[in-house]
Amino acid sequence: GAVVSQHPSWVICKSGTSVKIECRSLDFQATTMFWYRQFPKQSLMLMATSNEGSKATYEQGVEKDKFLINHASLTLSTLTVTSAHPEDSSFYICSASLRSIYNSPLHFGNGTRLTVT
Amino acid sequence: QQPVQSPQAVILREGEDAVINCSSSKALYSVHWYRQKHGEAPVFLMILLKGGEQKGHEKISASFNEKKQQSSLYLTASQLSYSGTYFCGLTQGGSEKLVFGKGTKLTVNP
């Protein structure tokens, strides 16, 4: 149980275009989903917390207008990278938890490798 | 605030032991440990809660010292499959989010 599916696995886009990444919880309802970004050989940096039916909470330094997050249902959250630039190239991973992350693990999607040319 | 992990990297021979440490300057509520292999998503290992508990998972165990605000991950009799980058993640009071350390790269050689 607790499977998180992320799509696409990889995407290559041209500078200036937008890319949408989907994150679905397949066998549970996720009130909250978390979006992380990981640069090569670096840590998982939390970008934003996505809450179903409300606005996402962004971490300091993450541009809200650039990284649009929509959590329209209890099983789907999307991250749209708008007007992508080469510096946005990274590994984006979504995650969700069955209960409070205080005592419940995060279940990660397989990640999306974004390359902006 | 990002937890501090040490060491940054460790190289072992199969069968050897290792300890990875994770500390924070802020009060901790719980500690998560994950392992990530290259190009893959992190995989959950264990959670430790306030109260100074210890946990074990086969030959991988961990401890949580609330007073010292640190946790340690113990890998005994390492196997080749243990290779990867280990991350600790911390939850802190009043915040429903997990902040990860920079990771410890573990390489187990035959």
Tab-separated table of C-alpha atoms in Angstrom:
chain	number	residue	atom	x	y	z
A	1	GLY	CA	0.000	0.000	0.000
A	2	ALA	CA	0.811	3.732	-0.039
A	3	VAL	CA	1.924	4.013	-3.636
A	4	VAL	CA	2.716	7.392	-5.141
A	5	SER	CA	2.919	7.660	-8.908
A	6	GLN	CA	4.667	10.526	-10.670
A	7	HIS	CA	4.542	11.371	-14.347
A	8	PRO	CA	6.484	11.921	-16.504
A	9	SER	CA	9.705	10.208	-15.452
A	10	TRP	CA	11.737	12.576	-17.539
A	11	VAL	CA	11.113	15.519	-19.766
A	12	ILE	CA	13.245	17.684	-22.020
A	13	CYS	CA	11.904	21.082	-22.915
A	14	LYS	CA	13.087	24.258	-24.531
A	15	SER	CA	13.831	27.370	-22.555
A	16	GLY	CA	10.739	29.514	-22.100
A	17	THR	CA	8.199	26.715	-22.248
A	18	SER	CA	6.149	25.310	-19.377
A	19	VAL	CA	6.168	21.780	-18.035
A	20	LYS	CA	3.533	20.054	-15.908
A	21	ILE	CA	4.388	17.212	-13.542
A	22	GLU	CA	1.665	15.044	-12.044
A	23	CYS	CA	1.720	13.286	-8.706
A	24	ARG	CA	-0.946	10.779	-7.777
A	25	SER	CA	-1.579	8.753	-4.656
A	26	LEU	CA	-2.852	5.452	-6.062
A	27	ASP	CA	-4.237	3.626	-3.062
A	28	PHE	CA	-4.802	6.285	-0.446
A	29	GLN	CA	-6.079	9.799	-0.103
A	30	ALA	CA	-3.451	12.423	0.446
A	31	THR	CA	-4.657	15.616	2.032
A	32	THR	CA	-1.122	16.900	1.892
A	33	MET	CA	1.605	16.309	-0.659
A	34	PHE	CA	5.150	17.603	-0.597
A	35	TRP	CA	7.246	18.688	-3.563
A	36	TYR	CA	11.026	18.395	-3.347
A	37	ARG	CA	13.785	19.345	-5.753
A	38	GLN	CA	17.157	17.676	-5.873
A	39	PHE	CA	20.205	18.896	-7.776
A	40	PRO	CA	22.924	16.370	-8.644
A	41	LYS	CA	24.692	15.000	-5.594
A	42	GLN	CA	22.749	17.298	-3.310
A	43	SER	CA	20.041	17.002	-0.727
A	44	LEU	CA	16.282	16.932	-1.114
A	45	MET	CA	15.119	20.503	-0.774
A	46	LEU	CA	11.488	21.076	0.116
A	47	MET	CA	9.880	23.430	-2.365
A	48	ALA	CA	6.302	23.532	-1.184
A	49	THR	CA	3.570	21.790	0.730
A	50	SER	CA	0.484	21.132	-1.329
A	51	ASN	CA	-2.874	21.043	0.454
A	52	GLU	CA	-6.016	19.714	-1.147
A	53	GLY	CA	-8.491	22.486	-1.828
A	54	SER	CA	-6.271	25.328	-0.707
A	55	LYS	CA	-3.219	27.269	-1.740
A	56	ALA	CA	0.166	25.662	-1.480
A	57	THR	CA	2.664	26.775	1.124
A	58	TYR	CA	5.985	27.629	-0.458
A	59	GLU	CA	9.374	27.516	1.201
A	60	GLN	CA	11.459	30.629	1.433
A	61	GLY	CA	13.186	31.410	-1.833
A	62	VAL	CA	10.825	29.381	-4.017
A	63	GLU	CA	8.982	31.523	-6.560
A	64	LYS	CA	5.249	30.955	-6.381
A	65	ASP	CA	4.610	32.318	-9.849
A	66	LYS	CA	7.241	30.121	-11.389
A	67	PHE	CA	6.352	26.859	-9.686
A	68	LEU	CA	2.583	26.588	-9.789
A	69	ILE	CA	1.087	23.918	-7.593
A	70	ASN	CA	-2.482	22.699	-7.834
A	71	HIS	CA	-3.958	20.076	-5.512
A	72	ALA	CA	-7.387	19.659	-7.020
A	73	SER	CA	-8.312	16.348	-5.447
A	74	LEU	CA	-7.262	14.044	-2.632
A	75	THR	CA	-5.267	11.929	-5.056
A	76	LEU	CA	-3.706	14.420	-7.446
A	77	SER	CA	-1.261	17.270	-7.137
A	78	THR	CA	0.441	18.968	-10.065
A	79	LEU	CA	3.555	21.086	-10.311
A	80	THR	CA	3.912	23.353	-13.323
A	81	VAL	CA	7.280	24.880	-14.031
A	82	THR	CA	6.459	28.007	-15.992
A	83	SER	CA	8.840	29.680	-18.423
A	84	ALA	CA	11.483	27.107	-17.672
A	85	HIS	CA	15.149	28.014	-17.909
A	86	PRO	CA	18.276	25.844	-17.863
A	87	GLU	CA	18.811	26.566	-14.160
A	88	ASP	CA	15.460	24.860	-13.464
A	89	SER	CA	16.916	21.582	-14.706
A	90	SER	CA	16.708	19.252	-11.746
A	91	PHE	CA	15.130	16.131	-10.277
A	92	TYR	CA	11.654	16.906	-8.935
A	93	ILE	CA	10.093	14.438	-6.502
A	94	CYS	CA	6.665	14.471	-4.930
A	95	SER	CA	5.728	12.657	-1.762
A	96	ALA	CA	2.787	12.027	0.495
A	97	SER	CA	2.064	10.508	3.856
A	98	LEU	CA	-0.830	8.432	5.131
A	99	ARG	CA	-0.939	10.383	8.361
A	100	SER	CA	1.014	13.098	10.122
A	101	ILE	CA	4.675	12.974	9.117
A	102	TYR	CA	5.504	13.231	12.782
A	103	ASN	CA	5.003	9.467	13.012
A	104	SER	CA	4.299	8.298	9.486
A	105	PRO	CA	6.775	7.874	6.615
A	106	LEU	CA	6.849	9.849	3.417
A	107	HIS	CA	6.112	7.821	0.322
A	108	PHE	CA	7.886	9.176	-2.700
A	109	GLY	CA	7.027	9.140	-6.364
A	110	ASN	CA	9.774	7.982	-8.720
A	111	GLY	CA	10.686	11.550	-9.568
A	112	THR	CA	10.812	13.576	-12.757
A	113	ARG	CA	14.102	14.540	-14.309
A	114	LEU	CA	13.652	17.881	-16.024
A	115	THR	CA	16.177	19.080	-18.563
A	116	VAL	CA	15.744	22.543	-20.002
A	117	THR	CA	17.736	23.246	-23.151
B	1	GLN	CA	16.734	24.445	9.695
B	2	GLN	CA	18.690	21.757	7.862
B	3	PRO	CA	20.099	18.983	10.056
B	4	VAL	CA	23.810	18.256	9.963
B	5	GLN	CA	24.879	14.810	8.853
B	6	SER	CA	28.263	13.211	9.300
B	7	PRO	CA	30.290	11.810	7.755
B	8	GLN	CA	29.650	13.090	4.233
B	9	ALA	CA	30.881	9.858	2.751
B	10	VAL	CA	32.108	6.483	3.882
B	11	ILE	CA	33.593	3.525	2.060
B	12	LEU	CA	33.312	0.050	3.517
B	13	ARG	CA	34.188	-3.485	2.639
B	14	GLU	CA	31.370	-5.972	2.743
B	15	GLY	CA	30.797	-7.109	6.326
B	16	GLU	CA	32.076	-3.949	7.986
B	17	ASP	CA	30.032	-1.647	10.186
B	18	ALA	CA	29.213	2.039	9.865
B	19	VAL	CA	27.573	4.785	11.876
B	20	ILE	CA	25.903	7.849	10.390
B	21	ASN	CA	25.038	10.774	12.601
B	22	CYS	CA	22.386	13.443	12.298
B	23	SER	CA	22.102	16.454	14.568
B	24	SER	CA	20.085	19.612	14.902
B	25	SER	CA	20.351	22.852	16.786
B	26	LYS	CA	16.584	22.904	17.251
B	27	ALA	CA	14.370	20.680	19.378
B	28	LEU	CA	13.314	17.570	17.511
B	29	TYR	CA	10.022	15.766	17.440
B	30	SER	CA	10.844	12.858	15.229
B	31	VAL	CA	13.620	11.614	12.981
B	32	HIS	CA	13.188	9.808	9.662
B	33	TRP	CA	15.874	7.836	7.855
B	34	TYR	CA	15.819	7.130	4.104
B	35	ARG	CA	18.166	5.542	1.609
B	36	GLN	CA	18.410	6.715	-1.978
B	37	LYS	CA	20.145	4.916	-4.796
B	38	HIS	CA	21.415	6.815	-7.776
B	39	GLY	CA	18.628	8.046	-10.037
B	40	GLU	CA	15.902	6.647	-7.819
B	41	ALA	CA	13.494	7.999	-5.238
B	42	PRO	CA	14.333	7.755	-1.538
B	43	VAL	CA	13.145	4.662	0.284
B	44	PHE	CA	11.942	4.796	3.865
B	45	LEU	CA	13.993	2.955	6.492
B	46	MET	CA	12.575	3.960	9.864
B	47	ILE	CA	11.118	6.683	12.074
B	48	LEU	CA	12.127	7.424	15.635
B	49	LEU	CA	9.965	9.453	17.953
B	50	LYS	CA	10.649	11.599	20.992
B	51	GLY	CA	11.471	9.504	23.992
B	52	GLY	CA	14.951	8.295	23.140
B	53	GLU	CA	13.869	5.159	21.399
B	54	GLN	CA	15.863	2.756	19.367
B	55	LYS	CA	14.687	0.777	16.407
B	56	GLY	CA	16.009	-2.003	14.280
B	57	HIS	CA	15.404	-3.238	10.788
B	58	GLU	CA	17.405	-6.362	10.001
B	59	LYS	CA	21.003	-5.234	10.377
B	60	ILE	CA	20.158	-1.548	10.304
B	61	SER	CA	19.181	0.158	13.527
B	62	ALA	CA	18.963	3.683	14.843
B	63	SER	CA	18.817	5.657	18.032
B	64	PHE	CA	17.363	9.033	18.924
B	65	ASN	CA	18.815	11.096	21.741
B	66	GLU	CA	16.313	13.822	22.424
B	67	LYS	CA	18.500	15.707	24.900
B	68	LYS	CA	21.428	15.867	22.521
B	69	GLN	CA	19.076	16.537	19.593
B	70	GLN	CA	20.730	13.901	17.511
B	71	SER	CA	20.105	10.552	15.913
B	72	SER	CA	22.481	7.854	14.736
B	73	LEU	CA	21.983	5.163	12.124
B	74	TYR	CA	23.913	1.932	12.632
B	75	LEU	CA	24.666	-0.429	9.755
B	76	THR	CA	26.183	-3.712	10.834
B	77	ALA	CA	27.758	-6.400	8.696
B	78	SER	CA	27.176	-4.248	5.634
B	79	GLN	CA	26.023	-5.785	2.384
B	80	LEU	CA	26.596	-4.573	-1.166
B	81	SER	CA	22.928	-3.599	-1.312
B	82	TYR	CA	23.472	-1.067	1.458
B	83	SER	CA	25.286	1.239	-0.951
B	84	GLY	CA	23.511	4.520	-1.537
B	85	THR	CA	23.016	7.914	0.007
B	86	TYR	CA	21.429	8.027	3.435
B	87	PHE	CA	19.348	11.003	4.461
B	88	CYS	CA	17.973	11.888	7.826
B	89	GLY	CA	14.855	14.033	7.918
B	90	LEU	CA	13.637	15.950	10.909
B	91	THR	CA	10.261	17.183	12.026
B	92	GLN	CA	10.104	20.066	14.430
B	93	GLY	CA	7.329	21.355	16.616
B	94	GLY	CA	4.466	23.155	14.934
B	95	SER	CA	5.585	22.298	11.444
B	96	GLU	CA	4.119	19.551	9.306
B	97	LYS	CA	7.124	19.187	7.045
B	98	LEU	CA	10.245	17.111	6.800
B	99	VAL	CA	13.615	18.797	6.379
B	100	PHE	CA	16.449	16.611	5.110
B	101	GLY	CA	20.148	16.685	5.839
B	102	LYS	CA	22.739	16.824	3.058
B	103	GLY	CA	23.137	13.080	3.017
B	104	THR	CA	25.874	10.542	3.628
B	105	LYS	CA	27.119	8.571	0.656
B	106	LEU	CA	27.838	4.981	1.616
B	107	THR	CA	29.790	2.722	-0.698
B	108	VAL	CA	30.142	-0.950	0.116
B	109	ASN	CA	32.791	-2.785	-1.867
B	110	PRO	CA	33.241	-6.545	-2.199
